[in-house]
GROMACS .gro file of C-alpha atoms in nm:
model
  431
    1UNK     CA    1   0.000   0.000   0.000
    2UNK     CA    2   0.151   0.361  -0.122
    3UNK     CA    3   0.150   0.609   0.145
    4UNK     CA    4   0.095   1.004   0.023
    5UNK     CA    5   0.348   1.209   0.149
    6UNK     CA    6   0.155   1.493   0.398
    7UNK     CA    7   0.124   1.816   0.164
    8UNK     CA    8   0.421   2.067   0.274
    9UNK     CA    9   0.278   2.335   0.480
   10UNK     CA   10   0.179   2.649   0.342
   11UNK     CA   11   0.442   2.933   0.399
   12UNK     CA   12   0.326   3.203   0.625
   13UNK     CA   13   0.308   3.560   0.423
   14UNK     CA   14   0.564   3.823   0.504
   15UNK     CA   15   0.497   4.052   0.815
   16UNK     CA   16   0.424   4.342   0.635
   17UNK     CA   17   0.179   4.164   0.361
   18UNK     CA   18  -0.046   3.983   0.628
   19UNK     CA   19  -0.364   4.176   0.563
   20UNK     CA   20  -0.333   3.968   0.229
   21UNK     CA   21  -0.461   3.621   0.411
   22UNK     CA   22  -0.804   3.754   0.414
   23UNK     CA   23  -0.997   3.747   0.055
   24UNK     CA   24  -1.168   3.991   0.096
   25UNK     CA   25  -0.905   4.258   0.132
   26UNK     CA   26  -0.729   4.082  -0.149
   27UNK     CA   27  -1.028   4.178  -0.385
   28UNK     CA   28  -1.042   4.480  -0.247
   29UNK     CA   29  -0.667   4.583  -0.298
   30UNK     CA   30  -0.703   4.477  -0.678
   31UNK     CA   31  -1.036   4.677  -0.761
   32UNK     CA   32  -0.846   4.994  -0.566
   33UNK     CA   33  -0.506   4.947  -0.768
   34UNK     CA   34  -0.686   4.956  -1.123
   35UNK     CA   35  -0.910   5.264  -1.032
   36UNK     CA   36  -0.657   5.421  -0.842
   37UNK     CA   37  -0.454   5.428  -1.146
   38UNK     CA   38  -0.744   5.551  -1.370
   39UNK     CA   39  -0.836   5.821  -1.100
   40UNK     CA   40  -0.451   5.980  -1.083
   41UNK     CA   41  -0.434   6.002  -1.427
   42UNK     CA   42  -0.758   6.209  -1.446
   43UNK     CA   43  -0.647   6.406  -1.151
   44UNK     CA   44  -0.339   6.496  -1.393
   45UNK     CA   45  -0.567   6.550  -1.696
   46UNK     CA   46  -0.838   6.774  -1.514
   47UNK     CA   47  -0.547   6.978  -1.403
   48UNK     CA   48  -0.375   7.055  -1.735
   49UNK     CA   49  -0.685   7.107  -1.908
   50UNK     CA   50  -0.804   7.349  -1.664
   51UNK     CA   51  -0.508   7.543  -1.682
   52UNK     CA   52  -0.507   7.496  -2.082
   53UNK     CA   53  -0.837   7.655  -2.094
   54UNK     CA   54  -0.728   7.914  -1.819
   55UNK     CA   55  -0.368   8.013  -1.788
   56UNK     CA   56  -0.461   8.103  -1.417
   57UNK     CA   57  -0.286   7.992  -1.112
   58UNK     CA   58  -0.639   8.080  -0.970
   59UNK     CA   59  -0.848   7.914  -1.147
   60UNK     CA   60  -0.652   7.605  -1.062
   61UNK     CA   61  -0.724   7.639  -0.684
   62UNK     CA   62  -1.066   7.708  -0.741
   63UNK     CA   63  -1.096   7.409  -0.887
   64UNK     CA   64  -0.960   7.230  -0.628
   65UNK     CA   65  -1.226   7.390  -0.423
   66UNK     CA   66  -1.463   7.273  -0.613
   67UNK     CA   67  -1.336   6.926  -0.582
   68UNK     CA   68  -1.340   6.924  -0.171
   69UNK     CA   69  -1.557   7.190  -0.067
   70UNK     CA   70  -1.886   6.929  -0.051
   71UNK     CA   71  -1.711   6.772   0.207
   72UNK     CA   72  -1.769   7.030   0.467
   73UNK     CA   73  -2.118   7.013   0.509
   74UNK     CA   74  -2.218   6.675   0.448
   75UNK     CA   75  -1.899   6.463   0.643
   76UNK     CA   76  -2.054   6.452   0.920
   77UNK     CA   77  -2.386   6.301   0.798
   78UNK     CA   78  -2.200   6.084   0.554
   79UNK     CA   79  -2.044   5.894   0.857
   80UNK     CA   80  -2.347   5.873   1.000
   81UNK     CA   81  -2.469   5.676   0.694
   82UNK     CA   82  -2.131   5.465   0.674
   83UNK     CA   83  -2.216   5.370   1.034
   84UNK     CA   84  -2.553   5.254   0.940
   85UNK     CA   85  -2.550   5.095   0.619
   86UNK     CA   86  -2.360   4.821   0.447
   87UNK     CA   87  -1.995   4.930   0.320
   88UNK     CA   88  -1.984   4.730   0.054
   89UNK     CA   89  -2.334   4.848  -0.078
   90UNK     CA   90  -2.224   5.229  -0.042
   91UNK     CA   91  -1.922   5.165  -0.207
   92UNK     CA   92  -2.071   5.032  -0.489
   93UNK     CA   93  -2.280   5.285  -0.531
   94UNK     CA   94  -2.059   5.581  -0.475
   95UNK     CA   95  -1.782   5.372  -0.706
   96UNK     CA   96  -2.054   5.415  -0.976
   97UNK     CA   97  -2.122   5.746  -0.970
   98UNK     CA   98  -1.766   5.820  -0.997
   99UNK     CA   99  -1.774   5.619  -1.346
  100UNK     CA  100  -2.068   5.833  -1.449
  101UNK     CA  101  -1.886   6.140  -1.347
  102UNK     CA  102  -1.542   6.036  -1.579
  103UNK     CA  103  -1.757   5.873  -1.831
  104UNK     CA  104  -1.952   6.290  -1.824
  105UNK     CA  105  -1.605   6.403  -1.827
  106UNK     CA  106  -1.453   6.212  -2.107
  107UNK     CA  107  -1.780   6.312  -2.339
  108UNK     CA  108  -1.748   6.664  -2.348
  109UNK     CA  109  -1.426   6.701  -2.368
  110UNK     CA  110  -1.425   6.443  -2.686
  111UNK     CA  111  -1.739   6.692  -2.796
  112UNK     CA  112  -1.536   7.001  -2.786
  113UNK     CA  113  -1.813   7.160  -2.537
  114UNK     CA  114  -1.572   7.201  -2.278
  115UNK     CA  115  -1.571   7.541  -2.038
  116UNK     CA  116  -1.433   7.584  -1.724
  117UNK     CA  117  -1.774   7.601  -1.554
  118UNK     CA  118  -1.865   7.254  -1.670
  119UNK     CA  119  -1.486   7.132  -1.540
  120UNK     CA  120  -1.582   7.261  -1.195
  121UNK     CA  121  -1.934   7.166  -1.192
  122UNK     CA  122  -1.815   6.815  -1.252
  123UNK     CA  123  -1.555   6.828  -0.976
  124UNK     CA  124  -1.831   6.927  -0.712
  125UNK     CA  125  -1.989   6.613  -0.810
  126UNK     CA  126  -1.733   6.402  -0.777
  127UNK     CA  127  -1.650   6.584  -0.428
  128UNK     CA  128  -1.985   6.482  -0.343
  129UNK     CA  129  -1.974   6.115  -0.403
  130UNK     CA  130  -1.607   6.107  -0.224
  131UNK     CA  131  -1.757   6.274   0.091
  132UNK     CA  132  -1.926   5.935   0.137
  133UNK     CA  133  -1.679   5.724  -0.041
  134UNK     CA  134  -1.384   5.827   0.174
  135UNK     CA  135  -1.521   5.716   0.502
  136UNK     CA  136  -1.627   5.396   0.394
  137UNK     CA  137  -1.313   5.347   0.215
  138UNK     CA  138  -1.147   5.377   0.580
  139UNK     CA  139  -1.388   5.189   0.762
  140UNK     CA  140  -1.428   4.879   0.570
  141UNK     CA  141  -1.073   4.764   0.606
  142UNK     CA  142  -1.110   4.665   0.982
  143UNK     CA  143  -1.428   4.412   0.844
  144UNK     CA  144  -1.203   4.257   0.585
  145UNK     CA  145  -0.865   4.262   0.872
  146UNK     CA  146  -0.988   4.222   1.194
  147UNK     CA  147  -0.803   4.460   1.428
  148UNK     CA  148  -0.510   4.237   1.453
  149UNK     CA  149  -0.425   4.317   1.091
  150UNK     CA  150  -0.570   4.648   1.046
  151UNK     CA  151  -0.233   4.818   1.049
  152UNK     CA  152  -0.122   4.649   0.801
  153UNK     CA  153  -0.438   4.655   0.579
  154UNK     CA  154  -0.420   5.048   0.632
  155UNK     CA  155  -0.049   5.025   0.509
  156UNK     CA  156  -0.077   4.824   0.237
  157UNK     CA  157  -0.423   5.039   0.141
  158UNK     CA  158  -0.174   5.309   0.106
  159UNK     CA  159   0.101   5.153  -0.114
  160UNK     CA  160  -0.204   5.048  -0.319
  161UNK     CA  161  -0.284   5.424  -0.343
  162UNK     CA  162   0.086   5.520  -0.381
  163UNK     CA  163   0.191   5.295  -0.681
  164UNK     CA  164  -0.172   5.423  -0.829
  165UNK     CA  165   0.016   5.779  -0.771
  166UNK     CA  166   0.343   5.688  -0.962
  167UNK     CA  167   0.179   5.471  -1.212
  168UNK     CA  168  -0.106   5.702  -1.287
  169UNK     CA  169   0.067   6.051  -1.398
  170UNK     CA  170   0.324   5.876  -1.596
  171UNK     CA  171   0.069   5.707  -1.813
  172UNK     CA  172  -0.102   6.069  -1.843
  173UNK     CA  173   0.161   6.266  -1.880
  174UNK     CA  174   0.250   6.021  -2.208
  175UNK     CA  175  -0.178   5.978  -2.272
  176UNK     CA  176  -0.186   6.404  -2.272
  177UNK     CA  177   0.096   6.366  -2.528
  178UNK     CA  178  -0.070   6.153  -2.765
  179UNK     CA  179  -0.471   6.119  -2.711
  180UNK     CA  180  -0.497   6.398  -2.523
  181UNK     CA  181  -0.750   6.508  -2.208
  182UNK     CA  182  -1.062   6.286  -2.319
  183UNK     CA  183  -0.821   5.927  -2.339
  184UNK     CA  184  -0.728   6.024  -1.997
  185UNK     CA  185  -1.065   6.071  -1.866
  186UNK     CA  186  -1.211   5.753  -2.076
  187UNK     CA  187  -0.965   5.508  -1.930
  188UNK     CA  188  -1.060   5.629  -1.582
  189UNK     CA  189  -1.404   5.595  -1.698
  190UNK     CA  190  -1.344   5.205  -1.778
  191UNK     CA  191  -1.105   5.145  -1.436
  192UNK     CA  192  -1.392   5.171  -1.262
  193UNK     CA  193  -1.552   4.833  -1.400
  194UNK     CA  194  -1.261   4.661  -1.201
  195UNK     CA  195  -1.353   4.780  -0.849
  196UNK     CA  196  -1.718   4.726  -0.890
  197UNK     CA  197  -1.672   4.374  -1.016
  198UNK     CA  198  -1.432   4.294  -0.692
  199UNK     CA  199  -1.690   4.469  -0.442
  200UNK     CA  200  -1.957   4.224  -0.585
  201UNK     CA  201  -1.731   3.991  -0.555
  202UNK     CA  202  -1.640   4.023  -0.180
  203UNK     CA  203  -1.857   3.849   0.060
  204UNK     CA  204  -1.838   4.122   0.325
  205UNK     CA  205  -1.946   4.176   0.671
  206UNK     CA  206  -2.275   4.212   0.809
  207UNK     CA  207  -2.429   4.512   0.734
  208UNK     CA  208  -2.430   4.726   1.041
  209UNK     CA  209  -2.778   4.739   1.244
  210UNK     CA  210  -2.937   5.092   1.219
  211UNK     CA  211  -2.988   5.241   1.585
  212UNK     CA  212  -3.303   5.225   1.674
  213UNK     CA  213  -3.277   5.535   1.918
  214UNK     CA  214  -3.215   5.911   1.790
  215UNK     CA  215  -3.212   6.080   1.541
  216UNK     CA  216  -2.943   6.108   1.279
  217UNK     CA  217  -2.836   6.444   1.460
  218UNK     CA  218  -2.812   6.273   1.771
  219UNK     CA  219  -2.592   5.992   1.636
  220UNK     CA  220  -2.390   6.271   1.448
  221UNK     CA  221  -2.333   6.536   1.786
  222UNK     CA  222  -2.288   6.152   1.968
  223UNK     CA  223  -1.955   6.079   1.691
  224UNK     CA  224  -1.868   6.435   1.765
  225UNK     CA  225  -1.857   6.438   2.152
  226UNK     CA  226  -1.679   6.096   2.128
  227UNK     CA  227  -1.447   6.218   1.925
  228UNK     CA  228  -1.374   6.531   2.073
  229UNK     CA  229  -1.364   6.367   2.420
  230UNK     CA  230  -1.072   6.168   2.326
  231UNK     CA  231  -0.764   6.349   2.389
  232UNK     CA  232  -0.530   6.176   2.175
  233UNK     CA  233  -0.795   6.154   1.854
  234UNK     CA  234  -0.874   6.504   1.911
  235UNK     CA  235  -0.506   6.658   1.849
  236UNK     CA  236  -0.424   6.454   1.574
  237UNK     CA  237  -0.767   6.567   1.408
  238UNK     CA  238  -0.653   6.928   1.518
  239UNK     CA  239  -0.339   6.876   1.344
  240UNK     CA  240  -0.412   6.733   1.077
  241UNK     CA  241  -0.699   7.009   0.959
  242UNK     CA  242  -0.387   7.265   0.995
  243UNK     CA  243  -0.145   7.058   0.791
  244UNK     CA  244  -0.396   6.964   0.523
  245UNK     CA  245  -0.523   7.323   0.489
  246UNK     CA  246  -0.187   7.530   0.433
  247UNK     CA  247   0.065   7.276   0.410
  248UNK     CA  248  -0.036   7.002   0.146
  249UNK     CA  249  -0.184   7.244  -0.131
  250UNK     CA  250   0.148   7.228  -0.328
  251UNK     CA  251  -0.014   6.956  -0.602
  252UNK     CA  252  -0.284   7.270  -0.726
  253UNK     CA  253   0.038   7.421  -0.846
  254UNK     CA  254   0.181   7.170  -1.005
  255UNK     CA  255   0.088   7.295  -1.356
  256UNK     CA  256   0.215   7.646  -1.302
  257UNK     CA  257   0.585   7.476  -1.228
  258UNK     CA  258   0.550   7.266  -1.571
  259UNK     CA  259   0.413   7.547  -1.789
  260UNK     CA  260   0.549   7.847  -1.625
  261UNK     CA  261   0.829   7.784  -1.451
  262UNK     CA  262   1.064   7.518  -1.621
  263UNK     CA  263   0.841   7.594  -1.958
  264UNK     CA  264   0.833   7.224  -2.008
  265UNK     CA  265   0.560   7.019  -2.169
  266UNK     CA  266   0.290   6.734  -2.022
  267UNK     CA  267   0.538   6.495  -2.016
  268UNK     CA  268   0.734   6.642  -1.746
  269UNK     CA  269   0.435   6.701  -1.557
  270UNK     CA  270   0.353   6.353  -1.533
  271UNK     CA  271   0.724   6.305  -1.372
  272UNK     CA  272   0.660   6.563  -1.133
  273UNK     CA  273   0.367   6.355  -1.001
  274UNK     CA  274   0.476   6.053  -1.028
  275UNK     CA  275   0.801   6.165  -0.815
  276UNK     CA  276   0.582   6.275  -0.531
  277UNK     CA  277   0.449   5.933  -0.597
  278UNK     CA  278   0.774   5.752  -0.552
  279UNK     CA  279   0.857   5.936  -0.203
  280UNK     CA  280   0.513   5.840  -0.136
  281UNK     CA  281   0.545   5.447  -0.214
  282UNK     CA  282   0.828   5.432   0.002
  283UNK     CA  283   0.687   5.556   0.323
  284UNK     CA  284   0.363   5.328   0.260
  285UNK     CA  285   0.606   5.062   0.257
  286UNK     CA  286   0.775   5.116   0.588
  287UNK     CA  287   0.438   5.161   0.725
  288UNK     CA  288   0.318   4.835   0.625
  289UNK     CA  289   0.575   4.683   0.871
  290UNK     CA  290   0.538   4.918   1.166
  291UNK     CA  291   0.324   4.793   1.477
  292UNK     CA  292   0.467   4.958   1.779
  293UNK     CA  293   0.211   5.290   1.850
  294UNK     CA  294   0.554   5.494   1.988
  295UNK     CA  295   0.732   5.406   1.609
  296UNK     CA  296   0.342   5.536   1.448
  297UNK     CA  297   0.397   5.866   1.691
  298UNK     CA  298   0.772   5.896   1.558
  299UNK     CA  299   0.644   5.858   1.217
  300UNK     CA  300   0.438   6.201   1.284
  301UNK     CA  301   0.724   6.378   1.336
  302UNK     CA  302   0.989   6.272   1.085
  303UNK     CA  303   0.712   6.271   0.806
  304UNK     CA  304   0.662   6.653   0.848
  305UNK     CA  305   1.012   6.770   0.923
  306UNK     CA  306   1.079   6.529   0.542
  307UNK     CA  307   0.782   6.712   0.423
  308UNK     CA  308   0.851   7.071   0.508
  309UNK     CA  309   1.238   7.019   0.364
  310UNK     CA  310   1.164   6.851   0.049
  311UNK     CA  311   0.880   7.111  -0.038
  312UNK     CA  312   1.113   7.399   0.052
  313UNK     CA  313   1.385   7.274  -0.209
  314UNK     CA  314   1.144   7.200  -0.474
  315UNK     CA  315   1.025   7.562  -0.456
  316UNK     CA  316   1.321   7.678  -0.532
  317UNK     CA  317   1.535   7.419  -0.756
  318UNK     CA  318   1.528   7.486  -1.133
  319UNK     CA  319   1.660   7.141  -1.262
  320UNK     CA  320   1.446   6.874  -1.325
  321UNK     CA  321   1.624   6.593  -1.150
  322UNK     CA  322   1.677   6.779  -0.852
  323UNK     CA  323   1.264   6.882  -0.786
  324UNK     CA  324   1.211   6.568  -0.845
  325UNK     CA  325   1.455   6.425  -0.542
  326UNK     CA  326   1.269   6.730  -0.353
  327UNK     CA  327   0.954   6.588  -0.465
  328UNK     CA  328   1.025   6.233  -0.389
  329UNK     CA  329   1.119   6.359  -0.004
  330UNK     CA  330   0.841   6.534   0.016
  331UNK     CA  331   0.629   6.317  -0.097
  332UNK     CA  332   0.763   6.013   0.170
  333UNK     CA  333   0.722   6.292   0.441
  334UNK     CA  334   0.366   6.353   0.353
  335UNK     CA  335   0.221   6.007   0.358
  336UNK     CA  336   0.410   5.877   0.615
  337UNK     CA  337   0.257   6.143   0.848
  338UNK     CA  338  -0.093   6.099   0.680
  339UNK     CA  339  -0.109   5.721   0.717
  340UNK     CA  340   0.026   5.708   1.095
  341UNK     CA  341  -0.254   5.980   1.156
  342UNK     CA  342  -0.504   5.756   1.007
  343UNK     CA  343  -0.368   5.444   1.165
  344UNK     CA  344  -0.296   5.604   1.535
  345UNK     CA  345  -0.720   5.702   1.455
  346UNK     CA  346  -0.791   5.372   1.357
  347UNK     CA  347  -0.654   5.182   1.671
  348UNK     CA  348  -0.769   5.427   1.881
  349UNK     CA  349  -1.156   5.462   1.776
  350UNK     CA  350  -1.421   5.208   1.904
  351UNK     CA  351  -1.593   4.988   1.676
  352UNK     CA  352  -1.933   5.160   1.682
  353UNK     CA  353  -1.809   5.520   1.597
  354UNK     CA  354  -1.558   5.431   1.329
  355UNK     CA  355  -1.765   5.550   1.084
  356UNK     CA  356  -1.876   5.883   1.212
  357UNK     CA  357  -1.498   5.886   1.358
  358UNK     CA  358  -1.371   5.859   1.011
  359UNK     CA  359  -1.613   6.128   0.846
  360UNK     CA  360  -1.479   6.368   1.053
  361UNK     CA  361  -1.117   6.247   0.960
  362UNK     CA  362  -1.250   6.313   0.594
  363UNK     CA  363  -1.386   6.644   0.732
  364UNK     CA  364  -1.069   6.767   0.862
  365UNK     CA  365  -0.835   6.575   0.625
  366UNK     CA  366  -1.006   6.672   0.332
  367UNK     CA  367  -1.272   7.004   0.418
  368UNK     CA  368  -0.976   7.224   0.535
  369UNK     CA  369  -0.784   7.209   0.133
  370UNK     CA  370  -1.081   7.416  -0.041
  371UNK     CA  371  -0.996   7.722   0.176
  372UNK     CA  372  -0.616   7.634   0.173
  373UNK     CA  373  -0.609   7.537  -0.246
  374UNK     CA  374  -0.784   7.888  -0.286
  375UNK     CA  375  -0.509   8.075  -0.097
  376UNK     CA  376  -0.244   7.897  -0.255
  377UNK     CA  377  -0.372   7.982  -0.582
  378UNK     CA  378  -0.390   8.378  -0.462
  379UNK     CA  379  -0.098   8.395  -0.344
  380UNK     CA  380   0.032   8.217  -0.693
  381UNK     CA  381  -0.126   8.396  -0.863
  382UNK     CA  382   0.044   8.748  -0.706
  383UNK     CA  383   0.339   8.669  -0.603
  384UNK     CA  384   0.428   8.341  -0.777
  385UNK     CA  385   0.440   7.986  -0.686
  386UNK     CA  386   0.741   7.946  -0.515
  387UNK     CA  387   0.631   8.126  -0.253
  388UNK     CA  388   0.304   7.956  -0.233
  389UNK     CA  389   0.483   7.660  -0.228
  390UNK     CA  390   0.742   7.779   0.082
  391UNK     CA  391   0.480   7.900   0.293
  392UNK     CA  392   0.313   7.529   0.259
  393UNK     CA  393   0.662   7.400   0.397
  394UNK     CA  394   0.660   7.648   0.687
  395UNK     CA  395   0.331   7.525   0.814
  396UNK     CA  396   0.472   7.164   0.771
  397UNK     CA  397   0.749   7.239   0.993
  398UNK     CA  398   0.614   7.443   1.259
  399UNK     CA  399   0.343   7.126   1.264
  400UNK     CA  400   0.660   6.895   1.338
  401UNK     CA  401   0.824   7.164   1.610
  402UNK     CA  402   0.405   7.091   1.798
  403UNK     CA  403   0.459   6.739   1.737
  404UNK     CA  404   0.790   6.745   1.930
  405UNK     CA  405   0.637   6.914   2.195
  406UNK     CA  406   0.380   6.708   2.254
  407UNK     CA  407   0.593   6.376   2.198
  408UNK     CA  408   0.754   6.465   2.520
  409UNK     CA  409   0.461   6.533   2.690
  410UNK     CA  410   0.324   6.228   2.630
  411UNK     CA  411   0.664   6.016   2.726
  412UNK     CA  412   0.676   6.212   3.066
  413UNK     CA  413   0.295   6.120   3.126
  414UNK     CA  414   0.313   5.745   3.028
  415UNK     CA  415   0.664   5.739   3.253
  416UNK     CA  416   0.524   5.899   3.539
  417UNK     CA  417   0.197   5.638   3.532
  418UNK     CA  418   0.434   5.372   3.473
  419UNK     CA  419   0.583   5.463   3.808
  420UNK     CA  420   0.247   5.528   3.948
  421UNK     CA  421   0.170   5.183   3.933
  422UNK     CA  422   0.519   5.020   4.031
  423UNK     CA  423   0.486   5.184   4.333
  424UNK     CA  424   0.134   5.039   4.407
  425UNK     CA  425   0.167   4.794   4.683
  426UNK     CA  426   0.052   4.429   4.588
  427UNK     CA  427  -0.170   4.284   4.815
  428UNK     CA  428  -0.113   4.045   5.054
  429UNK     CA  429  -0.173   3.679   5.055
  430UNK     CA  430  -0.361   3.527   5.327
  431UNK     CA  431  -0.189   3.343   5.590
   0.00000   0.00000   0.00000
C-alpha cells in the first residue's frame, strides 16, 4: 500500500503583507489598484486642461475647491450613513457614480463643449460622491482585517494608493501627449468596471444594524462628543486640519511649475507627479511593517520635518532631477505622516463610531484644502508659486516643532503612570 506524502505546509506571508490572508481585502486591494490608477491620471488631466483653458494659477485652486468643498457640510452626515449601512453596498454605489462622473467628463471634452464652468461643476460632483466614499473606504478595512491586521491593511491600502500615484501621472503625462485630455478621462471611466466587479465579488461583513434610538443628529453630535472627548484623537484631528489646509496644497500648483516655470511640456508634468508618488510608495512601505504605537507617533514627526524640507527645495530648484529628489522627499514625508494619523485614529476609535470617527477624519483631512487650495492659488497667482509653495513648507514644519512638543509630553505622562503603578503595593496573601 503507497502512502501520500503529507502536503508541505503552506508558507506564512511576510509581516508586512499579512492583511493579504483575508480574501476579501485581497479583492479589495485589486479593484483599488486599477481605479486608483485611472483616477490619478484624471487628476493629472483635469489639471492641465483646466489650466489649458485658463492660464490662471487661480483658477486652478478654485478648482480644487470645487473638488473638496462638498465635504464640509455633508462629512458629518456621511459617517453617520457609513455607520448605518452596508460598506460594501455604499461603495458600490458611490464607485458608480464616480464612473458616471469620468464617463460625463470624457464626453465633453471628446465633444469640444468644454468650459471651465462645466470642469468645476463636474468636480463638485465628484467631491460629493467622495464625501461618502472616503469614510467607507477607511472603515471597511477593519471588516475585511480584523483589528489584529488592520495596520497592516491600512499600510498596504496606502502603497495600493501610492503605486496608483506613480503609475497614474506617468501614463497621463505620455496619454496628454498623444490622445490627449478625453483618453485620460475615458480610461478612468473604464477602471472603474474593475472595483465594482471585486466589491460584488467580496462576501463582506454584516451590514451594520441601524440604531433604533435618535435621530441622525443625535448619532452625528454623539460621533462628535466621542471624538472630541478623546484626547489623543482630538489633536491629531486638530493637526491634521492645519497641515492639510496650508501645508499640502502644493499639487494645485503643479501645472504652473510645468508650464510656467521650467516651460516644459505634459510629459514632465507627469514626472513631477509621479516623483511625489515615488517618495510616497516608500513611506507606505515602511508603514506596512510598523506595529509599535511609539514608532506610528515617531512617524508624525519625521514625516513633516521630510515634508517641510523637500517642499522647501522643490520651490526653489530649477533642474528637473533635482525637484524631483525634492519631490520624492516630500512626498515620503507627507504620507508617512498621513497614514500614521489615520492608523494612530484607527486603533484608537471604538468599533461603533468608526464610521462617524472617520467622516470627521474626511472632514478635517479633506474640508480644510478648499480654503487652503484657494489661498495657494492667490498667493500664486500674485506673487508666484514658489512662494506659495514655501509657505506650505513652513506650516509643515512648525506642525513637526508641535509634534515634538507634545511627543515629550506624552513620554513624561506614560513614565510617570508607569511609576504610578510600580509603586502600588501588591496585596497580601492570606496566611
Amino acid at each position: 500500500m503507497s502512502v501520500t506524502a503529507p502536503r508541505a505546509a503552506r508558507p506564512p506571508l511576510h509581516d508586512g503583507l499579512r492583511a493579504f490572508r483575508h480574501r476579501d481585502f485581497r479583492l479589495y486591494f485589486t479593484g483599488q489598484l486599477i481605479s486608483l490608477v485611472g483616477t490619478w491620471m484624471q487628476s493629472v488631466a483635469q489639471g492641465w486642461l483646466m489650466h489649458r483653458l485658463t492660464s490662471s494659477a487661480f483658477m486652478l485652486g478654485l478648482l480644487s475647491f470645487a473638488q473638496f468643498a462638498p465635504v464640509i457640510p455633508l462629512a458629518l452626515w456621511a459617517g453617520v450613513v457609513v455607520d448605518h449601512t452596508s460598506k460594501r453596498r455604499l461603495l458600490l454605489a458611490t464607485q458608480a457614480l464616480f464612473l458616471l462622473q469620468a464617463a460625463a467628463l470624457a464626453w465633453i471634452v471628446s465633444a469640444h463643449l468644454v468650459q471651465p464652468w462645466m470642469v468645476i461643476g463636474l468636480a463638485v460632483a465628484y467631491g460629493i460622491a467622495n464625501t461618502f466614499d472616503l469614510p467607507a473606504r477607511q472603515s471597511i478595512i477593519v471588516e475585511m482585517t480584523g483589528k489584529e491586521d488592520l495596520p497592516n491593511g491600512i499600510a498596504l491600502n496606502s502603497a495600493a494608493f501610492n503605486m496608483a500615484r506613480i503609475l497614474g501621472p506617468a501614463v497621463a503625462g505620455v496619454m496628454l501627449a498623444t490622445i490627449g485630455e478625453a483618453g485620460c478621462f475615458w480610461l478612468n471611466a473604464v477602471s472603474y468596471v474593475a472595483v465594482l466587479v471585486c466589491l460584488a465579488m467580496m462576501r463582506g461583513a454584516p451590514a451594520a444594524a441601524a440604531s433604533a434610538a435618535g435621530s441622525k443628529r443625535l448619532t452625528m453630535r454623539e460621533g462628535f462628543e466621542y471624538a472630541w472627548g478623546n484626547r489623543s484623537i482630538r489633536h491629531l484631528l486638530v493637526l491634521l486640519a492645519v497641515i492639510s489646509g496650508l501645508g499640502f496644497q502644493f499639487s494645485v500648483l503643479l501645472p504652473v511649475y510645468t508650464r510656467d516655470v521650467l516651460k516644459a511640456s505634459a510629459d514632465v508634468y507627469g514626472w513631477l507627479f509621479s516623483a511625489f508618488g515615488a517618495g510616497s510608495l516608500v513611506a507606505a512601505v515602511r508603514m506596512a511593517v510598523t506595529r509599535e504605537r511609539w514608532a506610528l507617533r515617531r512617524h508624525l514627526l519625521i514625516g513633516l520635518i521630510a515634508a517641510g524640507i523637500g517642499l522647501a527645495g522643490f520651490a526653489w530648484a530649477r533642474w528637473l532631477p533635482a525637484m524631483m529628489g525634492f519631490a520624492a522627499l516630500a512626498g515620503f514625508g507627507l504620507i508617512l505622516y498621513v497614514s500614521s494619523s489615520n492608523t494612530l485614529i484607527q486603533l484608537t476609535v471604538e468599533d461603533r463610531y468608526r464610521g462617524r470617527v472617520m467622516s470627521l477624519y474626511t472632514l478635517f483631512f479633506i474640508g480644510t484644502a478648499p480654503f487652503g487650495s484657494l489661498f495657494a492659488g492667490a498667493v500664486a497667482e500674485r506673487w508666484g508659486a514658489p512662494i506659495a509653495t514655501s509657505i506650505c513648507a513652513i506650516v509643515l514644519l512648525g506642525g513637526a516643532v508641535w509634534v515634538c512638543f507634545r511627543l515629550r509630553e506624552v513620554a513624561a505622562r506614560e513614565a510617570a503612570e508607569r511609576e504610578a503603578a510600580e509603586r502600588v503595593p501588591e496585596p497580601e496573601s492570606p496566611a
